[in-house]
CSV table of C-alpha atoms in Angstrom, one decimal:
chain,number,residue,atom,x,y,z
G,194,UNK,CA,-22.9,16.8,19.3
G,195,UNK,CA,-22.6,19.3,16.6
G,196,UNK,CA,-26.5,20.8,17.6
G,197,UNK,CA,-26.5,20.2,21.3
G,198,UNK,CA,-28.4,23.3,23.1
G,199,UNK,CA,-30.0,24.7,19.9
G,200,UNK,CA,-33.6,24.7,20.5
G,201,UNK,CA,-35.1,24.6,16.6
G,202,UNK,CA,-38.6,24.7,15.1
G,203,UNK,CA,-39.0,23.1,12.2
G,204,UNK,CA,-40.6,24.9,9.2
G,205,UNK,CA,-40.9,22.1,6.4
G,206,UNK,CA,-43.1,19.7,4.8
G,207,UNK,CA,-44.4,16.4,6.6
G,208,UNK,CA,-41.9,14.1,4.8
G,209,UNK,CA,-39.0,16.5,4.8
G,210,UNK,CA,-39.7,17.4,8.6
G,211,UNK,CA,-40.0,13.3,9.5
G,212,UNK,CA,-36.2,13.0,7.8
G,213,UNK,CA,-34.6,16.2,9.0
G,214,UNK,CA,-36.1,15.5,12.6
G,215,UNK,CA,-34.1,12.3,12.3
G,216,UNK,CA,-31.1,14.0,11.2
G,217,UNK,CA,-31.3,16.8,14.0
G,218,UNK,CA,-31.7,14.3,16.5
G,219,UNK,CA,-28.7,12.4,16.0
G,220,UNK,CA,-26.5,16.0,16.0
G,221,UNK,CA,-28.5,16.6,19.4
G,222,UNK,CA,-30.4,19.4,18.7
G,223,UNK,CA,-33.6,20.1,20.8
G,224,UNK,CA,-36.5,19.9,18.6
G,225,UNK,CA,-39.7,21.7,19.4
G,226,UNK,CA,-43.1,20.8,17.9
G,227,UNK,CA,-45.7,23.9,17.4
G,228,UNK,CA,-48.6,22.0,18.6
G,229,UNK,CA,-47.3,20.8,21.8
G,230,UNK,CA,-46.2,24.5,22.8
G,231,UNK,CA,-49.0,26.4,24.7
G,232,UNK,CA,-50.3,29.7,23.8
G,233,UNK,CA,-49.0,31.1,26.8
G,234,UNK,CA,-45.3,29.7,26.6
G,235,UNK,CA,-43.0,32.0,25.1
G,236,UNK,CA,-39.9,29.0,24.7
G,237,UNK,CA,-36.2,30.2,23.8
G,238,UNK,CA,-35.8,28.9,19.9
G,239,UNK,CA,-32.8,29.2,18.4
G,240,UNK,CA,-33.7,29.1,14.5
G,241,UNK,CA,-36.8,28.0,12.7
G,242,UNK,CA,-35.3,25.7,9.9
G,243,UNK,CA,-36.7,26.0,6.4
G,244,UNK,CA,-35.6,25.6,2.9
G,245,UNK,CA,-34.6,28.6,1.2
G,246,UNK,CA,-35.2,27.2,-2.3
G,247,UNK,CA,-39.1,26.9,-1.1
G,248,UNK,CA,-39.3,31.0,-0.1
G,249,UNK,CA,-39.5,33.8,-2.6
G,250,UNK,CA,-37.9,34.8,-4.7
G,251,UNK,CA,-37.7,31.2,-5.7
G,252,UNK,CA,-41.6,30.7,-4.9
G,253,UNK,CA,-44.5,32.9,-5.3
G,254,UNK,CA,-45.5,32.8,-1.8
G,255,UNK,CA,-44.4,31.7,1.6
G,256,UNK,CA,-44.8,27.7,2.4
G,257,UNK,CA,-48.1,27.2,4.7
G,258,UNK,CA,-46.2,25.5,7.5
G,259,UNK,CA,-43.7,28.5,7.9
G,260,UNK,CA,-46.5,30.9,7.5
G,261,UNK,CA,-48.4,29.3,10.3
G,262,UNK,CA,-44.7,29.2,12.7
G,263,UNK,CA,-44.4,33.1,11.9
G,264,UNK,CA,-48.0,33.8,12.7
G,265,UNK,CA,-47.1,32.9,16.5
G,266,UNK,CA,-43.2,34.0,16.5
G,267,UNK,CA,-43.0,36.8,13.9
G,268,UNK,CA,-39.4,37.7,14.7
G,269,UNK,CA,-37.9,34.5,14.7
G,270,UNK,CA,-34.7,34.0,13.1
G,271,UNK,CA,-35.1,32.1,10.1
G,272,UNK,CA,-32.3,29.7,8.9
G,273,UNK,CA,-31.8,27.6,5.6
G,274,UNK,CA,-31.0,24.0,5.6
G,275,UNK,CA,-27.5,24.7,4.3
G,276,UNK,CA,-26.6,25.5,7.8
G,277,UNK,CA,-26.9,22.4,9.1
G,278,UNK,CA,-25.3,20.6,5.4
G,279,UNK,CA,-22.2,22.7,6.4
G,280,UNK,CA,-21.9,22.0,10.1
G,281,UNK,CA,-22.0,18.5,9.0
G,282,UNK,CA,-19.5,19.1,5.9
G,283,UNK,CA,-16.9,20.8,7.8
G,284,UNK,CA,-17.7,19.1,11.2
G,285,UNK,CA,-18.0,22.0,13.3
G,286,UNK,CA,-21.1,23.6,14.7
G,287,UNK,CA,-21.3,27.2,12.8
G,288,UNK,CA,-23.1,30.6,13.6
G,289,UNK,CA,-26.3,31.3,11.6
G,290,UNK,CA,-25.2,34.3,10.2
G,291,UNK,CA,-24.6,33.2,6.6
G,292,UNK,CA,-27.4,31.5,6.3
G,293,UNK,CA,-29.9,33.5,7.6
G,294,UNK,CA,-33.4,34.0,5.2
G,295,UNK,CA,-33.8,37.9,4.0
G,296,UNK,CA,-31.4,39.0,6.6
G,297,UNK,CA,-29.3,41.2,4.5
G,298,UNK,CA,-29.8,44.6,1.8
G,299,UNK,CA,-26.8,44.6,1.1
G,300,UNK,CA,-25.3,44.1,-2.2
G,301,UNK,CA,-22.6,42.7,-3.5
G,302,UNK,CA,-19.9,41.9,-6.6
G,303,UNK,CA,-19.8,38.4,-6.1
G,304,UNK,CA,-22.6,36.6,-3.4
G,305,UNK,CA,-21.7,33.2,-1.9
G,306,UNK,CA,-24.1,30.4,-1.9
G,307,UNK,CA,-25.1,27.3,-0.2
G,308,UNK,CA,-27.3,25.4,-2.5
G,309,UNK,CA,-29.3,26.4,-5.4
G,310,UNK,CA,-32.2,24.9,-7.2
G,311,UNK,CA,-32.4,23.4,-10.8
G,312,UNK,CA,-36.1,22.2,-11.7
G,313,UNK,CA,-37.3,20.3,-8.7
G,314,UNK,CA,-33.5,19.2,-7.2
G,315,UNK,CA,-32.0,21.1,-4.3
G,316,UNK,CA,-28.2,21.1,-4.8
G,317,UNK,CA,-25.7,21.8,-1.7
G,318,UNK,CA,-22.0,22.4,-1.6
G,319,UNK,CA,-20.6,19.0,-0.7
G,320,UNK,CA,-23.0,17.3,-3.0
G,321,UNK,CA,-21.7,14.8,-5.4
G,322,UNK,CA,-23.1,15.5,-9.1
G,323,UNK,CA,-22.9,14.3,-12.5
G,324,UNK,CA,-22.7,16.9,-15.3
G,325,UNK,CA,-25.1,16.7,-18.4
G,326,UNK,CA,-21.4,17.0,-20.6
G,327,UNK,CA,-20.3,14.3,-18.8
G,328,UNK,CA,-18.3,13.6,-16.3
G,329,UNK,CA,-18.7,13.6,-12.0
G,330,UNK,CA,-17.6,16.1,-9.5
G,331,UNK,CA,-18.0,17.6,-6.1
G,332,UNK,CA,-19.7,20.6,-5.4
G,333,UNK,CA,-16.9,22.8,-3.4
G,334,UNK,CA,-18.4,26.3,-3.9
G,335,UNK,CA,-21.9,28.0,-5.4
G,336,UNK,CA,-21.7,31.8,-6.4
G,337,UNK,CA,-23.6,34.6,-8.1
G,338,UNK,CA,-21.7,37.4,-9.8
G,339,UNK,CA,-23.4,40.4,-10.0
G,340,UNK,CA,-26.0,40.3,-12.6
G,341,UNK,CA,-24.9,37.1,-13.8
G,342,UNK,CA,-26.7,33.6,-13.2
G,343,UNK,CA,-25.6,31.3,-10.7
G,344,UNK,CA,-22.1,29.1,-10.8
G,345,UNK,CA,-20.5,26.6,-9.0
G,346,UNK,CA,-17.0,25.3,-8.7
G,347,UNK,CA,-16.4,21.4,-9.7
G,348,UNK,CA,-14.0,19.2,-8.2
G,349,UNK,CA,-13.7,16.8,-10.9
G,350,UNK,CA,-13.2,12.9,-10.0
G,351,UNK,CA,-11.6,10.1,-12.4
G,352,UNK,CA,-14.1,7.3,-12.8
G,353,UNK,CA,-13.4,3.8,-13.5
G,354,UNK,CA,-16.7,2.0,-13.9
G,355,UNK,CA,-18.4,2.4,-10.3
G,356,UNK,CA,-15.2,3.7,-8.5
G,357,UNK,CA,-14.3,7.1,-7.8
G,358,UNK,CA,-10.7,8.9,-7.9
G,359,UNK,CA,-9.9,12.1,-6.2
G,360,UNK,CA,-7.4,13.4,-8.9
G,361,UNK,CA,-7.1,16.8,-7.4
G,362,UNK,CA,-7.6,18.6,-10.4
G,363,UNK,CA,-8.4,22.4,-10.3
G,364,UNK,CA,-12.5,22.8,-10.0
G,365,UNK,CA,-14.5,23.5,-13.1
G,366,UNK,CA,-16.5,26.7,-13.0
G,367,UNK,CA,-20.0,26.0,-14.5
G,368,UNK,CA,-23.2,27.5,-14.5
G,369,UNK,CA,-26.5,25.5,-13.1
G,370,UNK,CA,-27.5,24.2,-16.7
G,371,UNK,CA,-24.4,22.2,-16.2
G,372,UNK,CA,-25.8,20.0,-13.9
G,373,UNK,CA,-27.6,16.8,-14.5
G,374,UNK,CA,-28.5,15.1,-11.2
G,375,UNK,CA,-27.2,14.1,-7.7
G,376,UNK,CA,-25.4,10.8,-7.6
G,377,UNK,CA,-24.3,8.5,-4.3
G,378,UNK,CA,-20.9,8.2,-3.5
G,379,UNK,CA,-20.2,5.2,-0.3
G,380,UNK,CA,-17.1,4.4,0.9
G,381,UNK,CA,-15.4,1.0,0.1
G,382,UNK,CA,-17.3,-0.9,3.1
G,383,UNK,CA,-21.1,0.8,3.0
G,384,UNK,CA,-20.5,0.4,-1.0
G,385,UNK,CA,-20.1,-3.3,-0.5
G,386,UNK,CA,-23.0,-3.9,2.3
G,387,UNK,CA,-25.6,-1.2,0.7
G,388,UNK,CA,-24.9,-1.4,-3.6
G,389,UNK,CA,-26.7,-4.6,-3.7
G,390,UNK,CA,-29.6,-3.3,-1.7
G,391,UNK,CA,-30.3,-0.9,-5.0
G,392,UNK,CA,-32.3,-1.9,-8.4
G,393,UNK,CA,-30.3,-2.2,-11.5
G,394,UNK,CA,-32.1,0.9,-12.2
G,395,UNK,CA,-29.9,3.1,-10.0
G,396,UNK,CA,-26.8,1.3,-10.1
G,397,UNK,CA,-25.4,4.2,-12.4
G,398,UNK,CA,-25.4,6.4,-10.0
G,399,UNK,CA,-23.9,4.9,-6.8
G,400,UNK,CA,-20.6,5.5,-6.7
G,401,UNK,CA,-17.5,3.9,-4.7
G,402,UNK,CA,-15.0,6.7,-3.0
G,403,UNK,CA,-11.1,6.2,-3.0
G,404,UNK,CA,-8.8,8.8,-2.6
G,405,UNK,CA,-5.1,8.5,-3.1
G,406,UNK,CA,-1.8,10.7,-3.1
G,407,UNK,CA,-1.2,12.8,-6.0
């Protein structure tokens, strides 16, 4: 299990913290609930998990549900969801230390991101995404240059109808206006058991996934 032993409290709304929780669970993390714990307990927690694209400078103000965690642990580490997007990603349970929230003064030429936010759409590396020119990709890598607005490199995928190809082309650097919206990419088997489960509505953007040798 990729979270077994991390103790975490999550920070998030009630529908994100019902999905997460779920997610969490199955990677075996020990999740604690704030209104179980007693005023007197002083538990071991690991991180408190919230979304970085929900705290300043992105919002005005801090999110009532973390403000209310840091009101009773005021030091606690406090971690984005990317961290647990990557240890899933790469398949390996990581260290918090690049994904920590307002953890570092330090500045930099070029800063490498997790996710950013266009509109009201969270977007992670790993996510597959369709670009307003046209055309679907992976996300393999999000960066900010130095006073220059966010970019992300593209791994661009051959399509052919509702079928993906990994071509292995060299990523396309864009900036965020680039993108237009998330897509779902199933392999072979869960495209064939879940596609007709969707309206016709979103049928444009569930993708099937095959990969072959360049």
């Amino acid at each position: 299990n990729l979270m077994k032993g991390k103790s975490i409290l999550l920070g998030l709304p009630e529908k994100l913290t019902k999905y997460w929780s779920m997610i969490l669970t199955v990677l075996g993390a020990n999740l604690l609930d704030l209104d179980e714990l007693g005023h007197g307990e002083t538990p071991h927690v690991d991180a408190l998990l919230v979304d970085r694209m929900s705290m300043p400078p992105n919002e005005t103000a801090v999110p009532e549900e973390v403000a209310r965690i840091m009101k009773r642990f005021p030091n606690i580490r406090q971690v984005d969801l990317s961290w647990v997007v990557q240890c899933i990603v790469q398949n390996e349970s990581l260290g918090f230390t690049e994904f920590l929230i307002g953890s570092s003064k330090r500045t930099y030429e070029t800063r490498e991101l997790f996710a950013l936010k266009k509109a009201s759409s969270r977007f992670d590396v790993g996510d597959y995404v369709e670009l307003s020119r046209g055309g679907v990709g992976r996300i393999k890598s999000v960066f900010q240059r130095k006073g220059s607005k966010k970019q992300l490199k593209i791994r661009m995928h051959d399509v052919q109808g509702q079928e993906l190809r990994d071509g292995g082309s060299t990523p396309l650097v864009v900036d965020e206006k680039a993108l237009s919206q998330q897509i779902v990419v199933l392999s072979s088997k869960e495209y064939s058991t879940i596609f007709k489960g969707y309206g016709e509505e979103s049928s444009s953007r569930i993708f099937r996934l095959r990969t072959h040798k360049c």
